[in-house]
Amino acid sequence: MRVIRAASAALLSAAVVVTVAPAALAGDNDQDITSFGFSVSPETVAPGGTVTLKSDGCAVPSVTVTSGVFDTVTLNEGRSGNATVDVDAKAGAQYEITFDCKGERGTATLTITQGGTGGNTTGHDEGTPSGAHKGVKAGYGTATAAGADTDGLGVAEVVTGVLLIVGALGAAVVLTRRRATDGRA
């Protein structure tokens, strides 16, 4: 009887995982799948800094790149271009960059670093070597600071969670079956 209850619980949990996982995997980035490629480098820059914009695979010879944080840039025949971020860009904010290829649009996000540039356009503090990292993204708590990174769970996290749940349910079924057979002997 216990085995039937455990199996029912495992099947019900698996059904919930199968139903919820696709919704969790469908992120905001799915809307940016385009027939042409595009990128912004670096993705984080200080106010007044320069970013490189690239596009490839567009059938027309030019791609128009717009954003509220720099002037419109036209990329010709797959060549990259540069844009200078406004010096009055809000530190800590994220700005959307739109790449337009004959009406098809793709977006990328540009994050503005904290603090002024002081002539430094790399986004690093004057005392920090350019190769040094300031920290890592850790945890998935709520974002309290304005402009904080709120990407949510990625595919790797969801798949890992699903595998852990399935493993735990499998272990529960095995242990329940062992108890049931040990009780009969």
Coordinates of N, CA, C and O in Angstrom, one line a residue:
M1 N 0.8 -1.2 0.0 CA 0.0 0.0 0.0 C 0.9 1.3 0.0 O 0.6 2.2 -0.7
R2 N 2.0 1.2 0.8 CA 2.9 2.4 0.8 C 3.5 2.6 -0.5 O 3.8 3.7 -0.9
V3 N 3.9 1.5 -1.2 CA 4.5 1.6 -2.5 C 3.6 2.3 -3.5 O 4.0 3.1 -4.2
I4 N 2.3 2.0 -3.4 CA 1.4 2.6 -4.3 C 1.3 4.1 -4.1 O 1.3 4.9 -5.0
R5 N 1.3 4.5 -2.8 CA 1.2 5.9 -2.4 C 2.5 6.6 -2.8 O 2.5 7.7 -3.4
A6 N 3.6 6.0 -2.6 CA 4.9 6.6 -3.0 C 5.0 6.8 -4.5 O 5.5 7.8 -5.0
A7 N 4.6 5.7 -5.2 CA 4.6 5.8 -6.7 C 3.7 6.9 -7.2 O 4.0 7.6 -8.2
S8 N 2.5 7.0 -6.6 CA 1.6 8.0 -7.0 C 2.1 9.4 -6.8 O 2.0 10.3 -7.6
A9 N 2.8 9.6 -5.6 CA 3.4 10.9 -5.3 C 4.5 11.2 -6.3 O 4.7 12.3 -6.7
A10 N 5.3 10.2 -6.6 CA 6.4 10.4 -7.6 C 5.9 10.8 -8.9 O 6.4 11.7 -9.6
L11 N 4.8 10.1 -9.4 CA 4.3 10.4 -10.7 C 3.6 11.8 -10.7 O 3.8 12.5 -11.7
L12 N 2.9 12.1 -9.6 CA 2.3 13.5 -9.5 C 3.4 14.5 -9.5 O 3.3 15.5 -10.3
S13 N 4.5 14.3 -8.8 CA 5.6 15.3 -8.8 C 6.3 15.4 -10.1 O 6.6 16.5 -10.6
A14 N 6.4 14.3 -10.8 CA 7.0 14.3 -12.2 C 6.1 15.1 -13.1 O 6.6 15.8 -14.0
A15 N 4.8 14.9 -13.0 CA 3.9 15.6 -13.9 C 4.0 17.1 -13.6 O 3.9 17.9 -14.6
V16 N 4.1 17.5 -12.4 CA 4.3 18.9 -12.0 C 5.6 19.5 -12.6 O 5.6 20.6 -13.2
V17 N 6.7 18.7 -12.5 CA 7.9 19.2 -13.0 C 7.9 19.3 -14.6 O 8.3 20.3 -15.1
V18 N 7.2 18.4 -15.2 CA 7.1 18.4 -16.7 C 6.2 19.6 -17.1 O 6.5 20.2 -18.1
T19 N 5.3 19.9 -16.3 CA 4.4 21.0 -16.7 C 5.0 22.4 -16.4 O 4.9 23.3 -17.2
V20 N 5.8 22.5 -15.3 CA 6.3 23.8 -14.9 C 7.7 24.1 -15.6 O 8.0 25.2 -15.9
A21 N 8.5 23.1 -15.8 CA 9.8 23.3 -16.4 C 9.8 24.1 -17.7 O 10.6 25.0 -17.8
P22 N 9.0 23.7 -18.7 CA 9.0 24.5 -19.9 C 8.7 26.0 -19.7 O 9.3 26.9 -20.3
A23 N 7.8 26.3 -18.8 CA 7.6 27.7 -18.5 C 8.8 28.4 -17.8 O 9.1 29.6 -18.1
A24 N 9.5 27.7 -17.0 CA 10.6 28.2 -16.3 C 11.8 28.4 -17.3 O 12.6 29.3 -17.1
L25 N 11.9 27.5 -18.3 CA 13.0 27.6 -19.2 C 12.7 28.7 -20.3 O 13.6 29.2 -20.9
A26 N 11.5 29.1 -20.5 CA 11.2 30.2 -21.5 C 11.5 31.5 -20.8 O 10.8 32.0 -20.0
G27 N 12.6 32.1 -21.2 CA 13.0 33.3 -20.6 C 12.8 34.5 -21.5 O 12.3 34.4 -22.6
D28 N 13.1 35.7 -21.0 CA 13.0 36.9 -21.8 C 13.9 36.9 -23.0 O 13.6 37.6 -24.0
N29 N 15.0 36.2 -23.0 CA 15.9 36.2 -24.1 C 15.4 35.5 -25.3 O 15.9 35.6 -26.4
D30 N 14.3 34.7 -25.2 CA 13.7 34.0 -26.3 C 13.2 35.0 -27.4 O 13.1 34.6 -28.5
Q31 N 12.8 36.2 -27.0 CA 12.3 37.1 -27.9 C 13.4 37.7 -28.8 O 13.1 38.3 -29.8
D32 N 14.7 37.5 -28.5 CA 15.8 38.1 -29.2 C 16.4 37.1 -30.2 O 17.5 37.3 -30.7
I33 N 15.7 36.1 -30.6 CA 16.2 35.1 -31.6 C 15.9 35.8 -32.9 O 14.8 36.0 -33.3
T34 N 17.0 36.0 -33.7 CA 16.8 36.7 -35.0 C 17.5 35.9 -36.1 O 18.3 35.0 -35.8
S35 N 17.2 36.2 -37.3 CA 17.9 35.6 -38.5 C 19.3 36.1 -38.7 O 20.0 35.6 -39.5
F36 N 19.7 37.2 -38.0 CA 21.0 37.8 -38.1 C 21.6 37.9 -36.7 O 20.9 37.9 -35.7
G37 N 22.9 37.9 -36.7 CA 23.6 38.0 -35.4 C 24.0 39.4 -35.0 O 24.2 40.3 -35.9
F38 N 24.1 39.7 -33.7 CA 24.5 41.0 -33.3 C 25.1 40.9 -31.9 O 24.8 39.9 -31.1
S39 N 25.9 41.9 -31.5 CA 26.5 41.9 -30.2 C 27.0 43.3 -29.8 O 27.2 44.1 -30.6
V40 N 27.1 43.4 -28.5 CA 27.7 44.7 -27.9 C 28.8 44.3 -27.0 O 28.7 43.3 -26.2
S41 N 30.0 45.0 -27.2 CA 31.1 44.6 -26.4 C 31.8 45.9 -25.9 O 32.1 46.8 -26.8
P42 N 32.1 46.1 -24.7 CA 31.7 45.2 -23.6 C 30.3 45.4 -23.2 O 29.6 46.4 -23.6
E43 N 29.7 44.5 -22.4 CA 28.3 44.6 -22.0 C 28.1 45.6 -20.8 O 27.0 45.9 -20.5
T44 N 29.2 45.9 -20.2 CA 29.2 46.8 -19.0 C 30.3 47.9 -19.3 O 31.4 47.6 -19.6
V45 N 29.9 49.1 -19.1 CA 30.8 50.3 -19.4 C 30.4 51.4 -18.5 O 29.3 51.6 -18.0
A46 N 31.4 52.3 -18.3 CA 31.2 53.5 -17.5 C 30.6 54.6 -18.3 O 30.8 54.6 -19.6
P47 N 30.0 55.6 -17.7 CA 29.5 56.7 -18.5 C 30.6 57.4 -19.3 O 31.7 57.6 -18.7
G48 N 30.4 57.7 -20.5 CA 31.4 58.3 -21.4 C 32.3 57.3 -22.1 O 33.2 57.6 -22.9
G49 N 32.1 56.0 -21.8 CA 32.9 54.9 -22.4 C 32.5 54.6 -23.8 O 31.5 55.1 -24.3
T50 N 33.3 53.7 -24.4 CA 33.0 53.4 -25.8 C 32.6 51.9 -25.9 O 33.3 51.1 -25.2
V51 N 31.6 51.5 -26.7 CA 31.2 50.2 -26.9 C 31.4 49.8 -28.4 O 31.2 50.7 -29.2
T52 N 31.7 48.6 -28.7 CA 31.8 48.1 -30.1 C 30.5 47.4 -30.4 O 30.1 46.5 -29.7
L53 N 29.9 47.7 -31.5 CA 28.6 47.1 -32.0 C 28.9 46.3 -33.2 O 29.6 46.8 -34.1
K54 N 28.5 45.0 -33.2 CA 28.7 44.2 -34.4 C 27.4 43.5 -34.8 O 26.5 43.3 -34.0
S55 N 27.3 43.3 -36.1 CA 26.2 42.6 -36.7 C 26.7 41.8 -37.9 O 27.6 42.2 -38.6
D56 N 26.1 40.6 -38.1 CA 26.4 39.8 -39.3 C 25.2 39.0 -39.7 O 24.3 38.7 -38.9
G57 N 25.2 38.7 -41.0 CA 24.1 37.8 -41.5 C 22.9 38.6 -41.9 O 21.9 38.0 -42.3
C58 N 22.9 39.9 -42.0 CA 21.8 40.7 -42.4 C 21.9 40.8 -44.0 O 22.9 41.1 -44.5
A59 N 20.7 40.5 -44.6 CA 20.7 40.5 -46.1 C 20.9 41.9 -46.7 O 21.4 42.0 -47.8
V60 N 20.5 42.9 -46.0 CA 20.7 44.3 -46.5 C 22.1 44.8 -46.1 O 22.6 44.3 -45.1
P61 N 22.6 45.8 -46.8 CA 24.0 46.2 -46.5 C 24.2 47.0 -45.2 O 25.3 47.3 -44.8
S62 N 23.1 47.4 -44.5 CA 23.3 48.1 -43.3 C 22.3 47.7 -42.2 O 21.2 47.3 -42.5
V63 N 22.8 47.9 -41.0 CA 21.9 47.6 -39.8 C 22.0 48.9 -39.0 O 23.0 49.5 -38.7
T64 N 20.8 49.3 -38.5 CA 20.7 50.5 -37.7 C 20.6 50.1 -36.2 O 19.8 49.2 -35.8
V65 N 21.5 50.7 -35.4 CA 21.6 50.4 -34.0 C 21.1 51.7 -33.2 O 21.7 52.8 -33.4
T66 N 20.1 51.5 -32.3 CA 19.6 52.7 -31.6 C 19.6 52.3 -30.1 O 19.5 51.2 -29.7
S67 N 19.7 53.4 -29.3 CA 19.6 53.2 -27.8 C 19.4 54.6 -27.2 O 19.7 55.6 -27.8
G68 N 18.9 54.6 -26.0 CA 18.7 55.9 -25.3 C 19.9 56.4 -24.7 O 19.9 57.5 -24.1
V69 N 21.0 55.7 -24.8 CA 22.2 56.0 -24.1 C 23.4 56.5 -25.0 O 24.4 56.9 -24.6
F70 N 23.2 56.4 -26.4 CA 24.1 56.8 -27.3 C 23.4 57.2 -28.6 O 22.2 56.8 -28.8
D71 N 24.1 57.9 -29.5 CA 23.5 58.3 -30.8 C 23.3 57.1 -31.7 O 24.0 56.1 -31.6
T72 N 22.4 57.2 -32.7 CA 22.1 56.1 -33.6 C 23.4 55.8 -34.4 O 24.1 56.8 -34.9
V73 N 23.7 54.5 -34.6 CA 24.8 54.1 -35.4 C 24.4 53.2 -36.5 O 23.5 52.4 -36.3
T74 N 25.0 53.4 -37.7 CA 24.6 52.5 -38.8 C 25.9 51.6 -39.1 O 27.0 52.1 -39.4
L75 N 25.6 50.3 -39.1 CA 26.7 49.4 -39.4 C 26.6 49.0 -40.8 O 25.5 48.5 -41.2
N76 N 27.6 49.2 -41.6 CA 27.6 48.9 -43.0 C 28.2 47.6 -43.4 O 29.3 47.3 -42.9
E77 N 27.6 46.8 -44.2 CA 28.1 45.6 -44.8 C 28.8 44.7 -43.8 O 29.9 44.2 -44.0
G78 N 28.1 44.4 -42.6 CA 28.7 43.5 -41.6 C 29.9 44.0 -40.9 O 30.5 43.3 -40.1
R79 N 30.3 45.3 -41.1 CA 31.4 45.8 -40.3 C 30.9 46.3 -38.9 O 29.8 46.7 -38.7
S80 N 31.9 46.3 -38.0 CA 31.5 46.7 -36.6 C 31.6 48.2 -36.6 O 32.2 48.9 -37.5
G81 N 31.0 48.8 -35.6 CA 31.1 50.2 -35.4 C 31.2 50.5 -33.9 O 30.9 49.7 -33.0
N82 N 31.6 51.8 -33.5 CA 31.7 52.2 -32.1 C 30.7 53.2 -31.8 O 30.2 54.0 -32.7
A83 N 30.3 53.2 -30.5 CA 29.4 54.2 -30.0 C 29.9 54.7 -28.7 O 30.4 53.9 -27.9
T84 N 29.8 56.0 -28.4 CA 30.2 56.6 -27.2 C 29.0 56.8 -26.3 O 28.1 57.4 -26.7
V85 N 29.1 56.2 -25.1 CA 28.0 56.2 -24.1 C 27.9 57.7 -23.6 O 28.9 58.3 -23.3
D86 N 26.7 58.2 -23.4 CA 26.5 59.5 -22.9 C 27.2 59.6 -21.5 O 27.1 58.7 -20.7
V87 N 27.9 60.8 -21.2 CA 28.5 61.0 -19.9 C 27.5 61.1 -18.8 O 27.9 60.8 -17.7
D88 N 26.3 61.5 -19.1 CA 25.3 61.6 -18.1 C 24.4 60.4 -18.0 O 23.4 60.4 -17.3
A89 N 24.9 59.2 -18.5 CA 24.2 58.0 -18.3 C 24.1 57.6 -16.9 O 25.1 57.8 -16.1
K90 N 23.0 57.1 -16.4 CA 22.8 56.8 -15.0 C 23.6 55.6 -14.6 O 23.4 54.5 -15.1
A91 N 24.5 55.8 -13.6 CA 25.3 54.6 -13.1 C 24.4 53.6 -12.5 O 23.5 53.9 -11.8
G92 N 24.7 52.3 -12.8 CA 23.9 51.2 -12.3 C 22.7 50.9 -13.1 O 22.0 49.9 -12.9
A93 N 22.4 51.7 -14.1 CA 21.2 51.4 -15.0 C 21.5 50.5 -16.1 O 22.6 50.3 -16.5
Q94 N 20.5 49.9 -16.6 CA 20.6 49.0 -17.8 C 19.8 49.7 -19.0 O 18.7 50.1 -18.8
Y95 N 20.4 49.7 -20.1 CA 19.8 50.3 -21.3 C 19.7 49.3 -22.4 O 20.5 48.5 -22.6
E96 N 18.5 49.4 -23.1 CA 18.3 48.4 -24.2 C 18.9 49.0 -25.5 O 18.8 50.2 -25.8
I97 N 19.6 48.1 -26.2 CA 20.1 48.5 -27.5 C 19.4 47.7 -28.6 O 19.3 46.5 -28.4
T98 N 18.9 48.4 -29.6 CA 18.1 47.7 -30.6 C 18.9 47.7 -31.9 O 19.3 48.7 -32.4
F99 N 19.0 46.5 -32.5 CA 19.6 46.3 -33.8 C 18.5 46.0 -34.8 O 17.7 45.1 -34.6
D100 N 18.4 46.8 -35.9 CA 17.3 46.7 -36.8 C 17.9 46.3 -38.2 O 18.6 47.1 -38.8
C101 N 17.5 45.1 -38.7 CA 17.9 44.6 -40.0 C 16.6 44.5 -40.8 O 15.8 43.6 -40.6
K102 N 16.4 45.4 -41.7 CA 15.2 45.5 -42.6 C 13.9 45.2 -41.9 O 13.1 44.5 -42.4
G103 N 13.8 45.8 -40.7 CA 12.5 45.7 -40.0 C 12.5 44.6 -38.9 O 11.7 44.6 -38.0
E104 N 13.5 43.7 -39.0 CA 13.6 42.6 -38.0 C 14.5 43.2 -36.9 O 15.6 43.7 -37.1
R105 N 14.0 43.1 -35.6 CA 14.7 43.7 -34.5 C 15.2 42.7 -33.5 O 14.5 41.8 -33.2
G106 N 16.4 43.0 -33.0 CA 17.0 42.2 -31.9 C 17.5 43.2 -30.9 O 17.9 44.3 -31.2
T107 N 17.4 42.8 -29.6 CA 17.8 43.7 -28.5 C 18.9 43.1 -27.7 O 19.0 41.9 -27.5
A108 N 19.8 43.9 -27.1 CA 20.8 43.6 -26.2 C 20.7 44.6 -25.1 O 20.1 45.6 -25.2
T109 N 21.4 44.2 -23.9 CA 21.4 45.1 -22.8 C 22.8 45.6 -22.5 O 23.7 44.9 -22.5
L110 N 22.9 46.9 -22.2 CA 24.1 47.5 -21.8 C 24.0 48.0 -20.4 O 23.0 48.8 -20.1
T111 N 24.9 47.6 -19.5 CA 24.8 48.0 -18.1 C 25.9 49.1 -17.9 O 27.0 49.0 -18.3
I112 N 25.5 50.2 -17.2 CA 26.4 51.3 -16.9 C 26.9 51.1 -15.5 O 26.2 50.8 -14.5
T113 N 28.3 51.1 -15.3 CA 28.9 50.9 -14.1 C 28.8 52.1 -13.1 O 28.5 53.2 -13.6
Q114 N 29.0 51.8 -11.9 CA 28.9 52.9 -10.8 C 30.1 53.8 -11.0 O 31.2 53.4 -11.4
G115 N 30.0 55.1 -10.6 CA 31.1 56.0 -10.5 C 31.4 56.7 -11.8 O 31.0 56.2 -12.9
G116 N 32.1 57.8 -11.7 CA 32.4 58.6 -12.9 C 33.7 57.9 -13.6 O 34.4 57.1 -13.0
T117 N 33.9 58.4 -14.8 CA 35.0 57.8 -15.5 C 36.3 58.5 -15.2 O 37.4 57.8 -15.2
G118 N 36.4 59.7 -14.9 CA 37.6 60.4 -14.7 C 38.6 60.2 -15.8 O 39.8 60.1 -15.6
G119 N 38.1 60.1 -17.0 CA 38.9 59.9 -18.2 C 39.1 58.4 -18.5 O 39.7 58.0 -19.5
N120 N 38.6 57.6 -17.6 CA 38.8 56.1 -17.7 C 37.5 55.6 -18.3 O 36.4 55.7 -17.8
T121 N 37.5 55.0 -19.5 CA 36.3 54.5 -20.2 C 36.2 53.0 -20.2 O 35.4 52.5 -20.9
T122 N 37.0 52.3 -19.4 CA 36.9 50.9 -19.3 C 35.8 50.4 -18.4 O 35.5 49.2 -18.4
G123 N 35.4 51.2 -17.5 CA 34.4 50.8 -16.5 C 35.1 50.3 -15.2 O 34.4 49.9 -14.3
H124 N 36.4 50.3 -15.1 CA 37.1 49.9 -13.9 C 37.5 51.1 -13.1 O 37.8 52.1 -13.7
D125 N 37.6 50.9 -11.8 CA 38.1 52.0 -11.0 C 39.6 52.3 -11.3 O 40.3 51.4 -11.8
E126 N 40.0 53.5 -11.0 CA 41.4 53.8 -11.3 C 42.4 52.9 -10.6 O 43.4 52.6 -11.2
G127 N 42.1 52.5 -9.4 CA 43.1 51.7 -8.6 C 43.0 50.2 -9.0 O 43.7 49.4 -8.4
T128 N 42.0 49.8 -9.8 CA 41.8 48.4 -10.1 C 42.5 48.0 -11.4 O 42.1 48.6 -12.4
P129 N 43.4 47.0 -11.5 CA 43.9 46.6 -12.7 C 42.8 46.2 -13.7 O 41.9 45.6 -13.3
S130 N 43.0 46.4 -15.0 CA 42.0 46.1 -16.0 C 41.6 44.6 -16.0 O 40.5 44.3 -16.4
G131 N 42.5 43.7 -15.6 CA 42.3 42.3 -15.7 C 41.6 41.8 -14.4 O 41.2 40.6 -14.3
A132 N 41.5 42.6 -13.3 CA 41.0 42.2 -12.1 C 39.5 42.2 -12.1 O 38.9 43.1 -12.7
H133 N 38.9 41.2 -11.4 CA 37.4 41.2 -11.3 C 37.0 41.8 -9.9 O 37.7 41.6 -8.9
K134 N 35.9 42.4 -9.9 CA 35.4 43.1 -8.7 C 34.6 42.1 -7.8 O 34.4 42.4 -6.7
G135 N 34.1 41.0 -8.4 CA 33.3 40.1 -7.6 C 32.6 39.1 -8.5 O 32.8 39.2 -9.7
V136 N 31.8 38.3 -7.9 CA 31.0 37.3 -8.7 C 29.5 37.5 -8.4 O 29.1 38.1 -7.4
K137 N 28.7 37.0 -9.4 CA 27.3 37.0 -9.2 C 26.9 35.8 -8.3 O 27.2 34.7 -8.7
A138 N 26.3 36.0 -7.2 CA 26.1 34.9 -6.3 C 24.6 35.0 -5.8 O 24.1 36.1 -5.5
G139 N 24.0 33.9 -5.6 CA 22.7 33.8 -5.0 C 21.6 34.3 -6.0 O 21.8 34.9 -7.0
Y140 N 20.3 34.0 -5.5 CA 19.2 34.4 -6.3 C 18.2 35.1 -5.4 O 17.0 35.0 -5.5
G141 N 18.7 36.0 -4.5 CA 17.8 36.7 -3.6 C 17.1 37.8 -4.4 O 17.4 38.0 -5.6
T142 N 16.2 38.6 -3.7 CA 15.5 39.6 -4.4 C 16.5 40.8 -4.6 O 17.3 41.1 -3.8
A143 N 16.3 41.5 -5.7 CA 17.1 42.6 -6.0 C 16.5 43.9 -5.4 O 15.4 44.2 -5.6
T144 N 17.3 44.5 -4.5 CA 16.8 45.7 -3.8 C 17.4 47.0 -4.4 O 16.8 48.0 -4.3
A145 N 18.6 46.9 -5.0 CA 19.1 48.1 -5.6 C 18.6 48.4 -6.9 O 18.2 47.5 -7.7
A146 N 18.4 49.7 -7.2 CA 17.9 50.0 -8.5 C 18.9 49.6 -9.6 O 20.1 49.8 -9.5
G147 N 18.3 49.0 -10.6 CA 19.2 48.6 -11.7 C 20.0 47.3 -11.4 O 20.9 46.9 -12.2
A148 N 19.6 46.6 -10.4 CA 20.3 45.3 -10.0 C 20.0 44.3 -11.1 O 19.0 44.3 -11.7
D149 N 20.9 43.3 -11.2 CA 20.8 42.2 -12.1 C 19.7 41.3 -11.7 O 19.8 40.7 -10.6
T150 N 18.7 41.1 -12.5 CA 17.5 40.3 -12.1 C 17.3 39.3 -13.2 O 16.2 39.2 -13.7
D151 N 18.3 38.5 -13.7 CA 18.2 37.6 -14.8 C 17.3 36.4 -14.4 O 16.6 35.9 -15.3
G152 N 17.2 36.0 -13.2 CA 16.4 34.9 -12.8 C 17.2 33.6 -13.0 O 18.4 33.6 -13.2
L153 N 16.5 32.5 -13.0 CA 17.1 31.2 -13.2 C 17.4 30.9 -14.7 O 16.6 31.2 -15.5
G154 N 18.5 30.4 -14.9 CA 18.9 30.0 -16.3 C 18.6 28.5 -16.6 O 18.1 27.8 -15.7
V155 N 18.9 28.1 -17.8 CA 18.6 26.7 -18.2 C 19.4 25.7 -17.3 O 18.8 24.7 -16.8
A156 N 20.6 26.0 -17.0 CA 21.5 25.1 -16.2 C 20.9 24.9 -14.8 O 20.9 23.8 -14.3
E157 N 20.4 26.0 -14.2 CA 19.9 25.9 -12.9 C 18.6 25.1 -12.8 O 18.3 24.3 -11.9
V158 N 17.7 25.3 -13.8 CA 16.4 24.6 -13.9 C 16.7 23.1 -14.1 O 16.1 22.3 -13.5
V159 N 17.6 22.8 -15.1 CA 17.9 21.4 -15.4 C 18.5 20.7 -14.1 O 18.1 19.6 -13.8
T160 N 19.4 21.4 -13.4 CA 20.0 20.8 -12.2 C 18.9 20.6 -11.2 O 18.9 19.5 -10.5
G161 N 18.0 21.5 -11.0 CA 16.9 21.4 -10.0 C 16.0 20.2 -10.4 O 15.6 19.4 -9.5
V162 N 15.7 20.1 -11.6 CA 14.8 19.0 -12.1 C 15.5 17.6 -11.8 O 14.9 16.7 -11.3
L163 N 16.8 17.5 -12.1 CA 17.6 16.3 -11.9 C 17.6 16.0 -10.4 O 17.5 14.8 -10.0
L164 N 17.8 17.0 -9.6 CA 17.8 16.7 -8.1 C 16.5 16.2 -7.6 O 16.4 15.3 -6.8
I165 N 15.4 16.8 -8.1 CA 14.1 16.4 -7.7 C 13.8 15.0 -8.1 O 13.3 14.1 -7.4
V166 N 14.1 14.7 -9.4 CA 13.9 13.3 -9.9 C 14.7 12.3 -9.2 O 14.2 11.2 -8.8
G167 N 16.0 12.6 -8.8 CA 16.8 11.7 -8.1 C 16.3 11.5 -6.7 O 16.3 10.3 -6.2
A168 N 15.8 12.5 -6.0 CA 15.2 12.4 -4.7 C 14.0 11.5 -4.7 O 13.7 10.7 -3.9
L169 N 13.1 11.7 -5.7 CA 11.9 10.9 -5.9 C 12.3 9.4 -6.1 O 11.6 8.5 -5.6
G170 N 13.3 9.2 -7.0 CA 13.7 7.8 -7.3 C 14.2 7.2 -6.0 O 13.9 6.0 -5.7
A171 N 15.0 7.9 -5.2 CA 15.5 7.3 -4.0 C 14.4 7.0 -3.0 O 14.4 6.0 -2.3
A172 N 13.4 7.9 -3.0 CA 12.2 7.6 -2.1 C 11.5 6.4 -2.5 O 11.1 5.6 -1.6
V173 N 11.3 6.2 -3.8 CA 10.6 5.0 -4.3 C 11.4 3.7 -3.9 O 10.8 2.7 -3.4
V174 N 12.7 3.7 -4.1 CA 13.6 2.6 -3.8 C 13.5 2.3 -2.3 O 13.3 1.1 -2.0
L175 N 13.7 3.3 -1.5 CA 13.6 3.0 -0.1 C 12.2 2.5 0.4 O 12.1 1.7 1.3
T176 N 11.2 3.0 -0.2 CA 9.8 2.6 0.2 C 9.6 1.1 -0.3 O 9.1 0.3 0.5
R177 N 10.1 0.8 -1.4 CA 10.0 -0.6 -1.9 C 10.8 -1.6 -0.9 O 10.4 -2.7 -0.7
R178 N 12.0 -1.1 -0.5 CA 12.8 -1.9 0.4 C 12.1 -2.2 1.7 O 12.1 -3.3 2.2
R179 N 11.5 -1.1 2.2 CA 10.8 -1.3 3.5 C 9.6 -2.2 3.3 O 9.3 -3.0 4.2
A180 N 8.9 -2.1 2.2 CA 7.8 -2.9 1.9 C 8.2 -4.4 1.8 O 7.5 -5.3 2.4
T181 N 9.3 -4.7 1.2 CA 9.7 -6.1 1.0 C 10.3 -6.6 2.3 O 10.2 -7.8 2.6
D182 N 11.0 -5.7 3.1 CA 11.5 -6.2 4.4 C 10.4 -6.5 5.4 O 10.5 -7.3 6.2
G183 N 9.3 -5.8 5.3 CA 8.2 -6.0 6.2 C 7.5 -7.3 5.9 O 6.9 -7.9 6.8
R184 N 7.5 -7.8 4.7 CA 6.8 -9.0 4.3 C 7.6 -10.2 4.7 O 7.1 -11.3 4.9
A185 N 9.0 -10.1 4.7 CA 9.8 -11.2 5.0 C 9.8 -11.7 6.4 O 9.5 -11.2 7.3

